[in-house]
Amino acid sequence: MSSKPSPVAGSGHPPSYNKEMGCYVYAYLRGQSDEYGPAGSPYYIGKGTSGTSRESSKHLQRIGKKGTGLRDIVPSDERQIIILKEGILEEEAYTLEAELISFYGRVDKKTGCLWNLNEGGTGGQSGYQYPEYLRDIRRDQLKGNNYGSRVDWSDPEVKLKHAEGMKNRVMPPKTAAGYAADENLKIPYDWEHQEKGKMIGICCIDMERETGHDQSGFWRVANGKSGSTNGWICLNPRKHWTRKEVDTKALAEAAARVRTQKNAESLGLSVDEYNALSYSSRSRLRKKLGIKSEIELDAEKAGIALADWKKLTPWERKVIRARLDDEES
């Protein structure tokens, strides 16, 4: 492509499509200039399908050195979401997406202004991608390991390489929500600690500098998400924190009703008929109909005797299920 495409302005809502021509390519635009591009320039290019609406749904992207953080990258202003081309085949949409990402370049590769984490097209992989300086280490650590998928951050070699790699890192561009969150952290509040006294008119960022505790804890207290953080309470929060009362008994009873309904339907009985049967009668009826319980199905799928499967802890069963799911996929 020799020149930048001319975006077609729109609300972001694609019209109804037929199955052959039900794809479109969209872009998120910057609301204000930053170090990666001017206001109005794209910061994300994506491909969508019929019946989806980008501005009415979340678009979460993994962030952080371990890929455990999530950030919604959808702009808050609908005018920052545009459809570049619509009513096209899926293959054409993937091709255009890859061409646009290649043209504009990616922030993480230091080649352009886009926040995309892959090259797009059918070969794109969404979500967190390990930096290149850690991929060889991760590959070696996963050899023969069927249960883990993360780098061992306690390894001294990993720590050293990560420290060197972080020196040249490129921070992702901020969305409108990111700018709003930064401004929220700068609002001054009054704080009190039972032992350390009061601190008047201090924002969450400065509280982190003064106390050494993370600013997110102070933000949660100031916005009514929690009552205190490391002994500090907010005297003038934006929203007062209230303890949520959870009726655990009602939740357990509701779960039991759903479980009973499911079991009754599997045996072709009403709930009253199912409850009238004893446990042994239910078991005999299942065997007669050839219906296996969930625990029997799990043991059979894992190739383990039912008696041995019952001896495993819930965590051990969960690990085995996850491994089997990975093998199937």
Tab-separated table of C-alpha atoms in Angstrom:
chain	number	residue	atom	x	y	z
A	1	MET	CA	0.000	0.000	0.000
A	2	SER	CA	1.418	3.315	-1.079
A	3	SER	CA	-0.710	5.706	0.945
A	4	LYS	CA	-2.812	5.719	4.061
A	5	PRO	CA	-6.406	4.576	3.610
A	6	SER	CA	-9.172	7.130	3.881
A	7	PRO	CA	-11.321	6.057	6.848
A	8	VAL	CA	-15.056	5.944	6.398
A	9	ALA	CA	-16.654	7.776	9.318
A	10	GLY	CA	-19.291	5.852	11.191
A	11	SER	CA	-20.664	4.981	14.583
A	12	GLY	CA	-18.952	1.597	14.738
A	13	HIS	CA	-22.163	-0.417	14.354
A	14	PRO	CA	-21.933	-2.702	11.311
A	15	PRO	CA	-25.177	-3.306	9.379
A	16	SER	CA	-26.638	-6.785	9.066
A	17	TYR	CA	-24.649	-8.994	6.690
A	18	ASN	CA	-25.139	-12.285	4.947
A	19	LYS	CA	-22.795	-15.158	5.735
A	20	GLU	CA	-20.545	-14.641	2.701
A	21	MET	CA	-20.084	-10.887	3.182
A	22	GLY	CA	-20.308	-10.545	6.955
A	23	CYS	CA	-16.908	-9.104	7.928
A	24	TYR	CA	-15.479	-5.635	8.423
A	25	VAL	CA	-12.223	-3.955	9.468
A	26	TYR	CA	-12.314	-1.253	12.154
A	27	ALA	CA	-9.927	1.157	13.879
A	28	TYR	CA	-9.727	2.835	17.307
A	29	LEU	CA	-8.535	6.460	17.055
A	30	ARG	CA	-6.583	8.489	19.614
A	31	GLY	CA	-8.621	11.086	21.436
A	32	GLN	CA	-5.547	13.227	22.093
A	33	SER	CA	-1.951	13.323	20.986
A	34	ASP	CA	0.691	11.283	22.772
A	35	GLU	CA	4.279	10.231	22.127
A	36	TYR	CA	3.163	7.566	19.635
A	37	GLY	CA	0.888	9.625	17.381
A	38	PRO	CA	-1.276	12.729	16.974
A	39	ALA	CA	-4.955	12.964	17.901
A	40	GLY	CA	-7.076	11.155	15.336
A	41	SER	CA	-4.391	8.638	14.407
A	42	PRO	CA	-5.256	4.924	14.857
A	43	TYR	CA	-3.942	3.061	17.890
A	44	TYR	CA	-5.602	-0.301	17.150
A	45	ILE	CA	-6.705	-2.087	13.954
A	46	GLY	CA	-9.026	-5.080	14.137
A	47	LYS	CA	-11.325	-7.372	12.177
A	48	GLY	CA	-14.957	-7.890	13.184
A	49	THR	CA	-17.867	-10.067	12.128
A	50	SER	CA	-21.584	-9.560	11.610
A	51	GLY	CA	-23.685	-8.754	14.656
A	52	THR	CA	-20.881	-7.320	16.825
A	53	SER	CA	-20.583	-3.749	18.074
A	54	ARG	CA	-17.185	-2.588	19.172
A	55	GLU	CA	-18.213	0.392	21.303
A	56	SER	CA	-20.930	-1.520	23.170
A	57	SER	CA	-18.624	-4.346	24.269
A	58	LYS	CA	-15.341	-4.723	26.096
A	59	HIS	CA	-12.108	-5.398	24.273
A	60	LEU	CA	-9.637	-6.678	26.845
A	61	GLN	CA	-5.920	-6.847	26.130
A	62	ARG	CA	-3.364	-8.544	28.374
A	63	ILE	CA	-0.650	-6.331	29.828
A	64	GLY	CA	2.095	-6.594	32.431
A	65	LYS	CA	5.328	-8.575	32.532
A	66	LYS	CA	3.470	-11.804	33.406
A	67	GLY	CA	0.477	-11.151	31.178
A	68	THR	CA	-1.873	-11.274	34.178
A	69	GLY	CA	-3.258	-7.742	33.808
A	70	LEU	CA	-6.204	-6.823	31.622
A	71	ARG	CA	-6.995	-3.440	30.077
A	72	ASP	CA	-10.114	-2.455	28.126
A	73	ILE	CA	-8.839	-0.669	25.005
A	74	VAL	CA	-12.213	0.420	23.602
A	75	PRO	CA	-12.348	4.255	23.492
A	76	SER	CA	-15.080	5.869	25.576
A	77	ASP	CA	-16.117	8.196	22.747
A	78	GLU	CA	-17.978	6.400	19.924
A	79	ARG	CA	-16.589	8.905	17.401
A	80	GLN	CA	-13.143	7.360	17.959
A	81	ILE	CA	-14.366	4.035	16.498
A	82	ILE	CA	-14.584	3.898	12.695
A	83	ILE	CA	-15.290	1.221	10.119
A	84	LEU	CA	-12.581	1.227	7.441
A	85	LYS	CA	-14.207	-1.329	5.156
A	86	GLU	CA	-17.363	-3.377	5.571
A	87	GLY	CA	-19.438	-6.054	3.878
A	88	ILE	CA	-16.397	-8.090	2.799
A	89	LEU	CA	-15.309	-11.714	2.889
A	90	GLU	CA	-13.400	-12.992	5.915
A	91	GLU	CA	-10.270	-13.681	3.853
A	92	GLU	CA	-10.282	-10.117	2.497
A	93	ALA	CA	-10.831	-8.716	6.008
A	94	TYR	CA	-7.865	-10.658	7.407
A	95	THR	CA	-5.676	-9.507	4.505
A	96	LEU	CA	-6.630	-5.842	4.933
A	97	GLU	CA	-6.112	-6.039	8.714
A	98	ALA	CA	-2.589	-7.438	8.260
A	99	GLU	CA	-1.747	-4.812	5.598
A	100	LEU	CA	-2.902	-1.928	7.798
A	101	ILE	CA	-1.000	-3.202	10.839
A	102	SER	CA	2.117	-3.571	8.712
A	103	PHE	CA	1.606	-0.080	7.252
A	104	TYR	CA	1.054	1.785	10.517
A	105	GLY	CA	3.499	-0.327	12.575
A	106	ARG	CA	3.338	-1.511	16.173
A	107	VAL	CA	4.380	0.206	19.380
A	108	ASP	CA	5.818	-2.958	20.952
A	109	LYS	CA	8.055	-3.476	17.902
A	110	LYS	CA	9.015	0.240	17.794
A	111	THR	CA	7.807	0.379	14.192
A	112	GLY	CA	4.723	2.578	14.476
A	113	CYS	CA	1.698	3.790	16.408
A	114	LEU	CA	-0.517	0.704	16.867
A	115	TRP	CA	-1.119	-1.043	20.164
A	116	ASN	CA	-1.729	-4.418	18.445
A	117	LEU	CA	0.238	-7.345	19.884
A	118	ASN	CA	0.404	-9.362	16.656
A	119	GLU	CA	0.653	-8.905	12.892
A	120	GLY	CA	-3.025	-9.612	12.268
A	121	GLY	CA	-4.472	-11.853	9.582
A	122	THR	CA	-5.187	-15.550	10.123
A	123	GLY	CA	-1.812	-16.055	11.787
A	124	GLY	CA	-2.408	-13.497	14.523
A	125	GLN	CA	-2.384	-14.625	18.136
A	126	SER	CA	-4.317	-12.448	20.548
A	127	GLY	CA	-3.383	-11.834	24.173
A	128	TYR	CA	-0.070	-11.514	25.994
A	129	GLN	CA	3.104	-12.322	24.090
A	130	TYR	CA	6.348	-13.022	25.947
A	131	PRO	CA	9.140	-10.592	25.012
A	132	GLU	CA	11.774	-12.073	22.723
A	133	TYR	CA	14.491	-12.054	25.377
A	134	LEU	CA	12.418	-14.489	27.510
A	135	ARG	CA	11.020	-16.840	24.854
A	136	ASP	CA	14.040	-19.189	24.724
A	137	ILE	CA	14.049	-19.482	28.524
A	138	ARG	CA	10.303	-20.183	28.589
A	139	ARG	CA	10.661	-22.836	25.902
A	140	ASP	CA	13.394	-24.624	27.892
A	141	GLN	CA	11.441	-24.444	31.157
A	142	LEU	CA	8.311	-25.937	29.600
A	143	LYS	CA	10.068	-29.054	28.259
A	144	GLY	CA	8.465	-32.040	29.988
A	145	ASN	CA	6.132	-29.799	31.979
A	146	ASN	CA	2.468	-30.542	31.277
A	147	TYR	CA	1.055	-28.381	34.055
A	148	GLY	CA	2.622	-24.927	33.661
A	149	SER	CA	2.607	-22.261	30.986
A	150	ARG	CA	4.490	-19.394	32.634
A	151	VAL	CA	8.120	-18.427	32.995
A	152	ASP	CA	9.666	-19.190	36.399
A	153	TRP	CA	10.245	-15.651	37.659
A	154	SER	CA	12.242	-16.900	40.653
A	155	ASP	CA	15.012	-18.041	38.278
A	156	PRO	CA	18.014	-15.634	38.627
A	157	GLU	CA	18.688	-15.832	34.877
A	158	VAL	CA	15.107	-14.794	34.124
A	159	LYS	CA	15.338	-11.879	36.568
A	160	LEU	CA	18.593	-10.664	35.007
A	161	LYS	CA	17.313	-10.887	31.426
A	162	HIS	CA	14.041	-9.248	32.369
A	163	ALA	CA	15.840	-6.349	34.068
A	164	GLU	CA	17.944	-5.811	30.923
A	165	GLY	CA	14.910	-6.053	28.661
A	166	MET	CA	12.849	-3.603	30.732
A	167	LYS	CA	15.449	-0.888	30.115
A	168	ASN	CA	14.396	-0.794	26.449
A	169	ARG	CA	10.678	-1.409	26.939
A	170	VAL	CA	8.045	0.668	25.169
A	171	MET	CA	4.971	1.517	27.212
A	172	PRO	CA	1.597	1.022	25.442
A	173	PRO	CA	-0.313	4.174	24.467
A	174	LYS	CA	-3.061	5.282	26.821
A	175	THR	CA	-6.735	5.229	25.959
A	176	ALA	CA	-9.287	7.790	27.079
A	177	ALA	CA	-10.050	5.574	30.084
A	178	GLY	CA	-6.330	5.482	30.914
A	179	TYR	CA	-6.072	9.274	30.944
A	180	ALA	CA	-9.171	9.502	33.160
A	181	ALA	CA	-7.665	6.980	35.597
A	182	ASP	CA	-4.449	9.026	35.813
A	183	GLU	CA	-6.409	12.184	36.615
A	184	ASN	CA	-8.332	10.285	39.289
A	185	LEU	CA	-5.060	9.347	40.993
A	186	LYS	CA	-4.130	13.054	41.225
A	187	ILE	CA	-7.249	14.132	43.175
A	188	PRO	CA	-6.254	15.135	46.754
A	189	TYR	CA	-7.913	13.406	49.734
A	190	ASP	CA	-7.590	13.457	53.514
A	191	TRP	CA	-6.139	10.323	55.122
A	192	GLU	CA	-5.850	8.983	58.666
A	193	HIS	CA	-3.869	6.163	60.244
A	194	GLN	CA	-4.414	4.954	63.797
A	195	GLU	CA	-0.691	5.045	64.582
A	196	LYS	CA	0.765	7.488	62.008
A	197	GLY	CA	-1.834	10.239	62.318
A	198	LYS	CA	-3.402	12.325	59.539
A	199	MET	CA	-2.254	13.447	56.093
A	200	ILE	CA	-4.405	16.205	54.599
A	201	GLY	CA	-4.850	16.952	50.892
A	202	ILE	CA	-2.648	14.148	49.522
A	203	CYS	CA	-3.419	12.357	46.227
A	204	CYS	CA	-3.056	8.603	45.735
A	205	ILE	CA	0.209	8.960	43.799
A	206	ASP	CA	1.807	11.072	46.567
A	207	MET	CA	0.507	8.662	49.222
A	208	GLU	CA	2.462	5.914	47.473
A	209	ARG	CA	5.602	8.058	47.639
A	210	GLU	CA	5.018	8.984	51.281
A	211	THR	CA	4.088	5.533	52.618
A	212	GLY	CA	5.714	3.094	50.187
A	213	HIS	CA	2.393	1.308	49.647
A	214	ASP	CA	0.880	0.839	46.189
A	215	GLN	CA	-1.310	3.673	44.909
A	216	SER	CA	-4.010	1.258	43.744
A	217	GLY	CA	-4.904	0.487	47.366
A	218	PHE	CA	-5.432	4.176	48.126
A	219	TRP	CA	-7.475	4.585	44.932
A	220	ARG	CA	-9.779	1.743	45.985
A	221	VAL	CA	-10.340	3.305	49.413
A	222	ALA	CA	-10.980	6.790	47.955
A	223	ASN	CA	-13.525	5.362	45.492
A	224	GLY	CA	-15.406	3.206	47.983
A	225	LYS	CA	-14.042	-0.116	46.720
A	226	SER	CA	-12.565	-1.039	50.112
A	227	GLY	CA	-12.599	0.302	53.656
A	228	SER	CA	-8.878	0.708	54.315
A	229	THR	CA	-5.427	-0.083	52.945
A	230	ASN	CA	-2.450	-0.862	55.177
A	231	GLY	CA	-4.245	0.838	58.065
A	232	TRP	CA	-5.056	4.047	56.139
A	233	ILE	CA	-8.673	5.225	55.795
A	234	CYS	CA	-9.992	8.105	53.660
A	235	LEU	CA	-11.814	10.881	55.553
A	236	ASN	CA	-13.482	12.410	52.477
A	237	PRO	CA	-13.901	9.601	49.889
A	238	ARG	CA	-15.764	10.120	46.620
A	239	LYS	CA	-17.961	7.179	47.554
A	240	HIS	CA	-18.296	5.607	50.988
A	241	TRP	CA	-17.439	1.944	51.298
A	242	THR	CA	-20.214	-0.388	52.437
A	243	ARG	CA	-19.715	-3.991	53.395
A	244	LYS	CA	-21.549	-6.415	51.135
A	245	GLU	CA	-23.656	-8.945	53.015
A	246	VAL	CA	-23.599	-12.312	51.252
A	247	ASP	CA	-26.332	-14.822	52.082
A	248	THR	CA	-24.253	-17.980	51.745
A	249	LYS	CA	-27.165	-20.176	52.786
A	250	ALA	CA	-29.383	-18.833	50.003
A	251	LEU	CA	-26.580	-19.280	47.457
A	252	ALA	CA	-26.050	-22.906	48.548
A	253	GLU	CA	-29.776	-23.630	48.355
A	254	ALA	CA	-29.994	-22.110	44.866
A	255	ALA	CA	-27.027	-24.215	43.696
A	256	ALA	CA	-28.654	-27.335	45.172
A	257	ARG	CA	-31.923	-26.616	43.312
A	258	VAL	CA	-30.094	-26.252	40.004
A	259	ARG	CA	-28.141	-29.466	40.633
A	260	THR	CA	-31.314	-31.367	41.542
A	261	GLN	CA	-33.122	-30.085	38.450
A	262	LYS	CA	-30.213	-31.155	36.236
A	263	ASN	CA	-30.032	-34.638	37.792
A	264	ALA	CA	-33.794	-35.115	37.523
A	265	GLU	CA	-33.816	-34.157	33.836
A	266	SER	CA	-30.974	-36.600	33.105
A	267	LEU	CA	-33.131	-39.437	34.532
A	268	GLY	CA	-36.323	-38.254	32.824
A	269	LEU	CA	-38.048	-37.506	36.143
A	270	SER	CA	-39.700	-34.485	37.688
A	271	VAL	CA	-38.029	-32.834	40.664
A	272	ASP	CA	-40.634	-34.249	43.077
A	273	GLU	CA	-40.187	-37.776	41.687
A	274	TYR	CA	-36.401	-37.428	41.927
A	275	ASN	CA	-36.517	-36.219	45.552
A	276	ALA	CA	-38.816	-39.116	46.490
A	277	LEU	CA	-36.126	-41.643	45.492
A	278	SER	CA	-33.381	-42.750	47.859
A	279	TYR	CA	-29.702	-42.368	46.934
A	280	SER	CA	-29.415	-46.097	46.227
A	281	SER	CA	-32.539	-46.020	44.024
A	282	ARG	CA	-31.114	-43.120	42.030
A	283	SER	CA	-27.831	-44.987	41.574
A	284	ARG	CA	-29.587	-48.160	40.400
A	285	LEU	CA	-31.695	-46.154	37.961
A	286	ARG	CA	-28.604	-44.481	36.500
A	287	LYS	CA	-26.935	-47.864	35.994
A	288	LYS	CA	-30.084	-49.263	34.389
A	289	LEU	CA	-30.255	-46.326	31.949
A	290	GLY	CA	-26.488	-46.365	31.371
A	291	ILE	CA	-26.064	-42.818	32.688
A	292	LYS	CA	-22.729	-42.003	34.304
A	293	SER	CA	-22.169	-39.322	36.928
A	294	GLU	CA	-19.759	-36.429	36.330
A	295	ILE	CA	-17.121	-37.937	38.609
A	296	GLU	CA	-17.328	-41.248	36.713
A	297	LEU	CA	-16.985	-39.437	33.381
A	298	ASP	CA	-13.953	-37.486	34.646
A	299	ALA	CA	-12.242	-40.644	35.915
A	300	GLU	CA	-12.936	-42.465	32.642
A	301	LYS	CA	-11.619	-39.542	30.585
A	302	ALA	CA	-8.417	-39.441	32.665
A	303	GLY	CA	-7.969	-43.214	32.442
A	304	ILE	CA	-7.961	-43.592	36.231
A	305	ALA	CA	-9.966	-46.030	38.330
A	306	LEU	CA	-12.937	-44.381	40.049
A	307	ALA	CA	-11.674	-45.386	43.520
A	308	ASP	CA	-8.265	-43.799	42.820
A	309	TRP	CA	-9.893	-40.695	41.289
A	310	LYS	CA	-11.908	-40.127	44.474
A	311	LYS	CA	-8.683	-40.186	46.503
A	312	LEU	CA	-7.260	-37.224	44.562
A	313	THR	CA	-7.573	-33.707	45.930
A	314	PRO	CA	-9.761	-31.178	44.060
A	315	TRP	CA	-6.606	-29.354	42.935
A	316	GLU	CA	-5.074	-32.558	41.515
A	317	ARG	CA	-8.285	-33.276	39.602
A	318	LYS	CA	-8.316	-29.712	38.251
A	319	VAL	CA	-4.719	-30.026	37.005
A	320	ILE	CA	-5.481	-33.314	35.235
A	321	ARG	CA	-8.621	-31.849	33.601
A	322	ALA	CA	-6.638	-28.842	32.379
A	323	ARG	CA	-3.943	-31.085	30.896
A	324	LEU	CA	-6.532	-33.234	29.107
A	325	ASP	CA	-8.251	-30.107	27.723
A	326	ASP	CA	-4.902	-28.835	26.407
A	327	GLU	CA	-4.207	-32.185	24.719
A	328	GLU	CA	-7.620	-32.160	23.047
A	329	SER	CA	-7.193	-28.599	21.759
